[in-house]
PDB file of C-alpha atoms in Angstrom:
ATOM      1  CA  GLU Z   1      14.506 -14.543 -25.426  1.00 54.00           C
ATOM      2  CA  THR Z   2      13.119 -17.896 -24.238  1.00 65.00           C
ATOM      3  CA  GLY Z   3      11.819 -18.065 -20.683  1.00 89.00           C
ATOM      4  CA  VAL Z   4      12.237 -20.831 -18.130  1.00 93.00           C
ATOM      5  CA  THR Z   5      10.430 -24.035 -19.067  1.00 95.00           C
ATOM      6  CA  GLN Z   6       9.691 -27.127 -16.978  1.00 97.00           C
ATOM      7  CA  SER Z   7       8.495 -30.610 -17.772  1.00 96.00           C
ATOM      8  CA  PRO Z   8       6.282 -32.387 -17.144  1.00 97.00           C
ATOM      9  CA  THR Z   9       3.491 -30.070 -15.958  1.00 96.00           C
ATOM     10  CA  HIS Z  10       1.806 -32.738 -13.844  1.00 96.00           C
ATOM     11  CA  LEU Z  11       2.949 -36.084 -12.515  1.00 96.00           C
ATOM     12  CA  ILE Z  12       1.397 -38.778 -10.349  1.00 98.00           C
ATOM     13  CA  LYS Z  13       3.678 -41.283  -8.624  1.00 98.00           C
ATOM     14  CA  THR Z  14       3.349 -43.970  -5.990  1.00 98.00           C
ATOM     15  CA  ARG Z  15       5.108 -43.881  -2.642  1.00 98.00           C
ATOM     16  CA  GLY Z  16       8.586 -45.434  -2.918  1.00 98.00           C
ATOM     17  CA  GLN Z  17       9.024 -44.646  -6.599  1.00 98.00           C
ATOM     18  CA  GLN Z  18      11.588 -42.312  -8.130  1.00 98.00           C
ATOM     19  CA  VAL Z  19      10.906 -39.189 -10.198  1.00 98.00           C
ATOM     20  CA  THR Z  20      12.899 -36.859 -12.468  1.00 98.00           C
ATOM     21  CA  LEU Z  21      11.805 -33.299 -13.160  1.00 98.00           C
ATOM     22  CA  ARG Z  22      13.382 -31.144 -15.857  1.00 98.00           C
ATOM     23  CA  CYS Z  23      14.090 -27.458 -16.278  1.00 97.00           C
ATOM     24  CA  SER Z  24      15.463 -25.382 -19.139  1.00 95.00           C
ATOM     25  CA  SER Z  25      16.974 -22.121 -18.001  1.00 91.00           C
ATOM     26  CA  GLN Z  26      16.411 -18.765 -19.612  1.00 87.00           C
ATOM     27  CA  SER Z  27      18.811 -17.885 -22.405  1.00 84.00           C
ATOM     28  CA  GLY Z  28      22.033 -16.372 -21.030  1.00 83.00           C
ATOM     29  CA  HIS Z  29      21.528 -17.705 -17.484  1.00 88.00           C
ATOM     30  CA  ASN Z  30      24.086 -20.064 -15.922  1.00 89.00           C
ATOM     31  CA  THR Z  31      22.462 -20.693 -12.535  1.00 92.00           C
ATOM     32  CA  VAL Z  32      19.447 -22.841 -11.735  1.00 94.00           C
ATOM     33  CA  SER Z  33      17.694 -23.079  -8.372  1.00 95.00           C
ATOM     34  CA  TRP Z  34      14.986 -25.533  -7.343  1.00 97.00           C
ATOM     35  CA  TYR Z  35      12.200 -24.860  -4.859  1.00 97.00           C
ATOM     36  CA  GLN Z  36       9.436 -26.981  -3.334  1.00 98.00           C
ATOM     37  CA  GLN Z  37       6.088 -25.340  -2.635  1.00 97.00           C
ATOM     38  CA  ALA Z  38       3.608 -27.258  -0.512  1.00 95.00           C
ATOM     39  CA  LEU Z  39      -0.044 -26.245  -0.678  1.00 92.00           C
ATOM     40  CA  GLY Z  40      -0.661 -22.930   1.080  1.00 89.00           C
ATOM     41  CA  GLN Z  41       3.028 -22.354   1.798  1.00 93.00           C
ATOM     42  CA  GLY Z  42       5.807 -20.255   0.328  1.00 94.00           C
ATOM     43  CA  PRO Z  43       8.441 -21.987  -1.800  1.00 96.00           C
ATOM     44  CA  GLN Z  44      11.320 -23.636   0.089  1.00 96.00           C
ATOM     45  CA  PHE Z  45      14.855 -23.693  -1.338  1.00 95.00           C
ATOM     46  CA  ILE Z  46      16.064 -27.193  -2.272  1.00 97.00           C
ATOM     47  CA  PHE Z  47      19.400 -26.491  -3.976  1.00 95.00           C
ATOM     48  CA  GLN Z  48      21.171 -24.402  -6.577  1.00 94.00           C
ATOM     49  CA  TYR Z  49      23.463 -25.324  -9.470  1.00 94.00           C
ATOM     50  CA  TYR Z  50      26.046 -23.001 -10.973  1.00 90.00           C
ATOM     51  CA  ARG Z  51      28.054 -24.096 -13.997  1.00 88.00           C
ATOM     52  CA  GLU Z  52      27.228 -27.783 -13.401  1.00 91.00           C
ATOM     53  CA  GLU Z  53      28.223 -27.798  -9.712  1.00 92.00           C
ATOM     54  CA  GLU Z  54      25.935 -27.769  -6.661  1.00 92.00           C
ATOM     55  CA  ASN Z  55      26.288 -24.298  -5.178  1.00 89.00           C
ATOM     56  CA  GLY Z  56      24.180 -24.479  -2.033  1.00 89.00           C
ATOM     57  CA  ARG Z  57      21.551 -26.697  -0.495  1.00 93.00           C
ATOM     58  CA  GLY Z  58      18.543 -26.187   1.724  1.00 93.00           C
ATOM     59  CA  ASN Z  59      17.236 -28.456   4.447  1.00 94.00           C
ATOM     60  CA  PHE Z  60      16.297 -31.418   2.233  1.00 97.00           C
ATOM     61  CA  PRO Z  61      17.458 -35.042   2.595  1.00 97.00           C
ATOM     62  CA  PRO Z  62      19.982 -36.647   0.209  1.00 96.00           C
ATOM     63  CA  ARG Z  63      17.226 -38.450  -1.672  1.00 97.00           C
ATOM     64  CA  PHE Z  64      16.712 -35.068  -3.345  1.00 98.00           C
ATOM     65  CA  SER Z  65      19.506 -34.752  -5.896  1.00 97.00           C
ATOM     66  CA  GLY Z  66      20.165 -32.795  -9.041  1.00 96.00           C
ATOM     67  CA  LEU Z  67      22.225 -32.260 -12.141  1.00 96.00           C
ATOM     68  CA  GLN Z  68      23.064 -29.350 -14.361  1.00 95.00           C
ATOM     69  CA  PHE Z  69      24.141 -29.902 -17.947  1.00 93.00           C
ATOM     70  CA  PRO Z  70      26.604 -27.948 -20.131  1.00 92.00           C
ATOM     71  CA  ASN Z  71      23.697 -26.037 -21.695  1.00 90.00           C
ATOM     72  CA  TYR Z  72      22.666 -25.051 -18.113  1.00 90.00           C
ATOM     73  CA  SER Z  73      19.443 -27.042 -18.162  1.00 94.00           C
ATOM     74  CA  SER Z  74      18.847 -29.013 -14.979  1.00 96.00           C
ATOM     75  CA  GLU Z  75      17.186 -32.070 -13.486  1.00 97.00           C
ATOM     76  CA  LEU Z  76      15.760 -32.655 -10.030  1.00 98.00           C
ATOM     77  CA  ASN Z  77      15.655 -36.296  -8.939  1.00 98.00           C
ATOM     78  CA  VAL Z  78      13.726 -37.542  -5.931  1.00 98.00           C
ATOM     79  CA  ASN Z  79      14.171 -41.134  -4.761  1.00 97.00           C
ATOM     80  CA  ALA Z  80      11.981 -43.175  -2.413  1.00 98.00           C
ATOM     81  CA  LEU Z  81       9.032 -40.815  -2.770  1.00 98.00           C
ATOM     82  CA  GLU Z  82       6.990 -40.029   0.330  1.00 98.00           C
ATOM     83  CA  LEU Z  83       3.457 -38.668   0.558  1.00 97.00           C
ATOM     84  CA  ASP Z  84       4.845 -35.355   1.886  1.00 97.00           C
ATOM     85  CA  ASP Z  85       6.788 -34.884  -1.356  1.00 98.00           C
ATOM     86  CA  SER Z  86       3.512 -33.942  -3.019  1.00 98.00           C
ATOM     87  CA  ALA Z  87       4.018 -30.308  -3.986  1.00 97.00           C
ATOM     88  CA  LEU Z  88       4.620 -27.825  -6.781  1.00 97.00           C
ATOM     89  CA  TYR Z  89       8.280 -27.940  -7.800  1.00 98.00           C
ATOM     90  CA  LEU Z  90       9.591 -24.676  -9.153  1.00 97.00           C
ATOM     91  CA  CYS Z  91      12.751 -24.044 -11.092  1.00 96.00           C
ATOM     92  CA  ALA Z  92      14.329 -20.592 -11.323  1.00 94.00           C
ATOM     93  CA  SER Z  93      17.208 -19.388 -13.440  1.00 92.00           C
ATOM     94  CA  SER Z  94      19.484 -16.425 -12.888  1.00 88.00           C
ATOM     95  CA  GLY Z  95      22.715 -14.926 -14.175  1.00 81.00           C
ATOM     96  CA  GLY Z  96      23.578 -12.627 -17.010  1.00 65.00           C
ATOM     97  CA  SER Z  97      23.172  -8.883 -16.535  1.00 59.00           C
ATOM     98  CA  SER Z  98      20.642  -9.203 -13.659  1.00 58.00           C
ATOM     99  CA  SER Z  99      22.606 -11.775 -11.711  1.00 63.00           C
ATOM    100  CA  TYR Z 100      20.522 -11.744  -8.514  1.00 72.00           C
ATOM    101  CA  GLU Z 101      17.058 -11.681 -10.044  1.00 82.00           C
ATOM    102  CA  GLN Z 102      15.531 -15.130 -10.361  1.00 87.00           C
ATOM    103  CA  TYR Z 103      13.075 -15.982 -13.112  1.00 90.00           C
ATOM    104  CA  PHE Z 104      10.679 -18.816 -12.416  1.00 93.00           C
ATOM    105  CA  GLY Z 105       9.209 -21.481 -14.627  1.00 94.00           C
ATOM    106  CA  PRO Z 106       5.557 -22.620 -14.496  1.00 94.00           C
ATOM    107  CA  GLY Z 107       6.328 -25.502 -12.138  1.00 96.00           C
ATOM    108  CA  THR Z 108       5.686 -29.235 -12.045  1.00 97.00           C
ATOM    109  CA  ARG Z 109       2.819 -30.460  -9.867  1.00 97.00           C
ATOM    110  CA  LEU Z 110       3.847 -33.769  -8.267  1.00 98.00           C
ATOM    111  CA  THR Z 111       1.263 -35.928  -6.533  1.00 97.00           C
ATOM    112  CA  VAL Z 112       2.439 -38.953  -4.527  1.00 98.00           C
ATOM    113  CA  THR Z 113      -0.229 -41.528  -3.672  1.00 97.00           C
TER     114      THR Z 113
ATOM    115  CA  LYS A   1      18.409 -17.889   9.876  1.00 86.00           C
ATOM    116  CA  GLN A   2      16.302 -15.604   7.698  1.00 90.00           C
ATOM    117  CA  GLU A   3      12.565 -15.661   8.356  1.00 93.00           C
ATOM    118  CA  VAL A   4      10.023 -13.783   6.251  1.00 96.00           C
ATOM    119  CA  THR A   5       6.498 -12.962   7.406  1.00 96.00           C
ATOM    120  CA  GLN A   6       3.632 -11.520   5.399  1.00 96.00           C
ATOM    121  CA  ILE A   7       0.589  -9.759   6.795  1.00 93.00           C
ATOM    122  CA  PRO A   8      -2.295 -10.061   6.193  1.00 92.00           C
ATOM    123  CA  ALA A   9      -2.629 -13.694   5.103  1.00 94.00           C
ATOM    124  CA  ALA A  10      -5.731 -12.811   3.103  1.00 96.00           C
ATOM    125  CA  LEU A  11      -7.371  -9.613   1.941  1.00 95.00           C
ATOM    126  CA  SER A  12     -10.673  -8.923   0.205  1.00 97.00           C
ATOM    127  CA  VAL A  13     -11.364  -5.465  -1.250  1.00 96.00           C
ATOM    128  CA  PRO A  14     -13.779  -3.852  -3.707  1.00 97.00           C
ATOM    129  CA  GLU A  15     -12.499  -2.803  -7.099  1.00 97.00           C
ATOM    130  CA  GLY A  16     -10.820   0.606  -7.179  1.00 97.00           C
ATOM    131  CA  GLU A  17      -9.443   0.525  -3.662  1.00 97.00           C
ATOM    132  CA  ASN A  18      -5.782   1.271  -2.932  1.00 97.00           C
ATOM    133  CA  LEU A  19      -4.120  -1.352  -0.753  1.00 95.00           C
ATOM    134  CA  VAL A  20      -0.879  -2.187   1.028  1.00 96.00           C
ATOM    135  CA  LEU A  21       0.672  -5.602   1.544  1.00 96.00           C
ATOM    136  CA  ASN A  22       3.292  -5.996   4.242  1.00 97.00           C
ATOM    137  CA  CYS A  23       6.443  -8.103   4.411  1.00 97.00           C
ATOM    138  CA  SER A  24       8.924  -8.325   7.263  1.00 96.00           C
ATOM    139  CA  PHE A  25      12.267 -10.134   7.481  1.00 95.00           C
ATOM    140  CA  THR A  26      14.507 -10.912  10.421  1.00 93.00           C
ATOM    141  CA  ASP A  27      18.017 -10.570   8.910  1.00 88.00           C
ATOM    142  CA  SER A  28      18.789  -7.198   7.320  1.00 84.00           C
ATOM    143  CA  ALA A  29      21.818  -8.612   5.455  1.00 87.00           C
ATOM    144  CA  ILE A  30      19.954  -9.138   2.208  1.00 87.00           C
ATOM    145  CA  TYR A  31      21.030  -8.596  -1.376  1.00 85.00           C
ATOM    146  CA  ASN A  32      17.584  -7.531  -2.480  1.00 90.00           C
ATOM    147  CA  LEU A  33      13.863  -7.964  -1.856  1.00 94.00           C
ATOM    148  CA  GLN A  34      11.644  -9.356  -4.583  1.00 94.00           C
ATOM    149  CA  TRP A  35       7.861  -9.323  -4.903  1.00 96.00           C
ATOM    150  CA  PHE A  36       6.066 -12.031  -6.901  1.00 96.00           C
ATOM    151  CA  ARG A  37       2.554 -12.767  -8.033  1.00 97.00           C
ATOM    152  CA  GLN A  38       1.231 -16.337  -8.146  1.00 96.00           C
ATOM    153  CA  ASP A  39      -2.048 -17.376  -9.746  1.00 94.00           C
ATOM    154  CA  PRO A  40      -3.629 -20.612  -8.436  1.00 90.00           C
ATOM    155  CA  GLY A  41      -1.565 -23.663  -9.378  1.00 85.00           C
ATOM    156  CA  LYS A  42       0.848 -21.595 -11.442  1.00 89.00           C
ATOM    157  CA  GLY A  43       4.465 -20.469 -11.252  1.00 91.00           C
ATOM    158  CA  LEU A  44       5.760 -17.165  -9.941  1.00 94.00           C
ATOM    159  CA  THR A  45       5.744 -13.915 -11.886  1.00 93.00           C
ATOM    160  CA  SER A  46       8.286 -11.343 -10.737  1.00 92.00           C
ATOM    161  CA  LEU A  47       6.667  -7.964 -10.093  1.00 95.00           C
ATOM    162  CA  LEU A  48       9.377  -5.820  -8.573  1.00 94.00           C
ATOM    163  CA  LEU A  49      12.927  -6.249  -7.318  1.00 92.00           C
ATOM    164  CA  ILE A  50      14.448  -3.732  -4.905  1.00 92.00           C
ATOM    165  CA  GLN A  51      18.199  -3.889  -4.543  1.00 89.00           C
ATOM    166  CA  SER A  52      19.581  -3.504  -1.015  1.00 87.00           C
ATOM    167  CA  SER A  53      20.923  -0.028  -1.853  1.00 89.00           C
ATOM    168  CA  GLN A  54      17.515   1.183  -3.074  1.00 91.00           C
ATOM    169  CA  ARG A  55      14.486   2.420  -1.144  1.00 93.00           C
ATOM    170  CA  GLU A  56      11.715   1.752  -3.659  1.00 95.00           C
ATOM    171  CA  GLN A  57      10.744   0.578  -7.116  1.00 95.00           C
ATOM    172  CA  THR A  58       7.698   1.364  -9.221  1.00 96.00           C
ATOM    173  CA  SER A  59       5.999  -0.409 -12.082  1.00 95.00           C
ATOM    174  CA  GLY A  60       2.672   0.905 -13.315  1.00 96.00           C
ATOM    175  CA  ARG A  61       0.159   0.751 -10.460  1.00 97.00           C
ATOM    176  CA  LEU A  62       2.625  -1.067  -8.208  1.00 97.00           C
ATOM    177  CA  ASN A  63       5.103   0.522  -5.828  1.00 97.00           C
ATOM    178  CA  ALA A  64       7.364  -1.418  -3.489  1.00 97.00           C
ATOM    179  CA  SER A  65       9.443   0.079  -0.702  1.00 96.00           C
ATOM    180  CA  LEU A  66      12.279  -1.344   1.346  1.00 96.00           C
ATOM    181  CA  ASP A  67      13.498  -0.355   4.815  1.00 94.00           C
ATOM    182  CA  LYS A  68      16.401  -2.637   5.672  1.00 91.00           C
ATOM    183  CA  SER A  69      16.967  -1.103   9.096  1.00 91.00           C
ATOM    184  CA  SER A  70      13.488  -2.067  10.263  1.00 93.00           C
ATOM    185  CA  GLY A  71      13.358  -5.276   8.228  1.00 94.00           C
ATOM    186  CA  ARG A  72      10.255  -4.270   6.312  1.00 95.00           C
ATOM    187  CA  SER A  73       8.965  -3.990   2.771  1.00 96.00           C
ATOM    188  CA  THR A  74       5.565  -2.921   1.517  1.00 97.00           C
ATOM    189  CA  LEU A  75       3.815  -3.431  -1.803  1.00 97.00           C
ATOM    190  CA  TYR A  76       1.333  -0.703  -2.662  1.00 97.00           C
ATOM    191  CA  ILE A  77      -1.295  -1.450  -5.314  1.00 97.00           C
ATOM    192  CA  ALA A  78      -3.193   1.558  -6.621  1.00 97.00           C
ATOM    193  CA  ALA A  79      -6.721   1.424  -8.012  1.00 97.00           C
ATOM    194  CA  SER A  80      -7.078  -2.342  -7.618  1.00 97.00           C
ATOM    195  CA  GLN A  81      -8.784  -4.387 -10.353  1.00 97.00           C
ATOM    196  CA  PRO A  82     -10.364  -7.879 -10.362  1.00 97.00           C
ATOM    197  CA  GLY A  83      -7.404  -9.043 -12.473  1.00 96.00           C
ATOM    198  CA  ASP A  84      -5.128  -8.277  -9.510  1.00 97.00           C
ATOM    199  CA  SER A  85      -6.676 -11.204  -7.616  1.00 97.00           C
ATOM    200  CA  ALA A  86      -3.825 -13.618  -6.850  1.00 97.00           C
ATOM    201  CA  THR A  87      -1.381 -14.554  -4.097  1.00 97.00           C
ATOM    202  CA  TYR A  88       1.452 -12.093  -3.575  1.00 98.00           C
ATOM    203  CA  LEU A  89       4.738 -13.403  -2.219  1.00 97.00           C
ATOM    204  CA  CYS A  90       7.743 -11.483  -1.018  1.00 97.00           C
ATOM    205  CA  ALA A  91      11.208 -13.027  -0.907  1.00 96.00           C
ATOM    206  CA  ALA A  92      14.438 -11.866   0.682  1.00 94.00           C
ATOM    207  CA  THR A  93      17.519 -12.713  -1.331  1.00 88.00           C
ATOM    208  CA  GLY A  94      20.515 -13.955   0.598  1.00 79.00           C
ATOM    209  CA  PHE A  95      23.558 -15.728  -0.776  1.00 73.00           C
ATOM    210  CA  GLN A  96      22.372 -18.297  -3.313  1.00 73.00           C
ATOM    211  CA  LYS A  97      18.729 -18.475  -2.351  1.00 86.00           C
ATOM    212  CA  LEU A  98      15.413 -16.712  -1.900  1.00 92.00           C
ATOM    213  CA  VAL A  99      13.606 -17.003   1.423  1.00 94.00           C
ATOM    214  CA  PHE A 100       9.865 -16.614   0.916  1.00 96.00           C
ATOM    215  CA  GLY A 101       6.988 -15.570   3.097  1.00 95.00           C
ATOM    216  CA  THR A 102       3.753 -17.578   3.007  1.00 94.00           C
ATOM    217  CA  GLY A 103       2.027 -14.930   0.900  1.00 96.00           C
ATOM    218  CA  THR A 104      -1.024 -12.686   0.985  1.00 97.00           C
ATOM    219  CA  ARG A 105      -4.054 -13.981  -0.889  1.00 97.00           C
ATOM    220  CA  LEU A 106      -5.807 -11.015  -2.509  1.00 97.00           C
ATOM    221  CA  LEU A 107      -9.357 -10.994  -3.838  1.00 97.00           C
ATOM    222  CA  VAL A 108     -10.613  -7.896  -5.655  1.00 97.00           C
ATOM    223  CA  SER A 109     -14.368  -7.896  -6.201  1.00 97.00           C
ATOM    224  CA  PRO A 110     -16.050  -6.091  -9.135  1.00 95.00           C
TER     225      PRO A 110
END
């Protein structure tokens, strides 16, 4: 069984640029959630995708957007990057027999300069 | 709105000590309560998940309890080891999302 993977592991961008982060869900899972974790804080829910549709959204502006593909992998896109977007971005997949338990990937560290 | 608080924010203990980490949540309407471990700069590793109908779960030296009526969960670590040093996060599961506390940073000294 393959776990949740994310790419890239690290990324440095300039304020105003756009970024795309990728996540492959665990085998058998049809739901992907994205979280932002600022330094010293707990992760904050960005949004969730279920069977290619957005299925809930946290308190993040529209410049945070996402996609889920037929194989249930997912992308997080952030436009017009701001310095405060610097964080660890975590992807979690769920579904299958343990539908409520979320399994996290290793994260992507985004630095905005 | 669900809010999750963890106490203490940091804890330093000598190896071999038993310890308790605390988590409280404001809305008792949760699906389950999940405890995670996070090593510096890394992702989250799930330790224990307690469903809302359960009172506790155990895995090895770890035991987690849940009291929905009081809005509290505890993570008990027996016979702590230096390899247990990490940040421990609890998360309350509502519809669609996890709501996390800010974590307890644990340091176990040899």
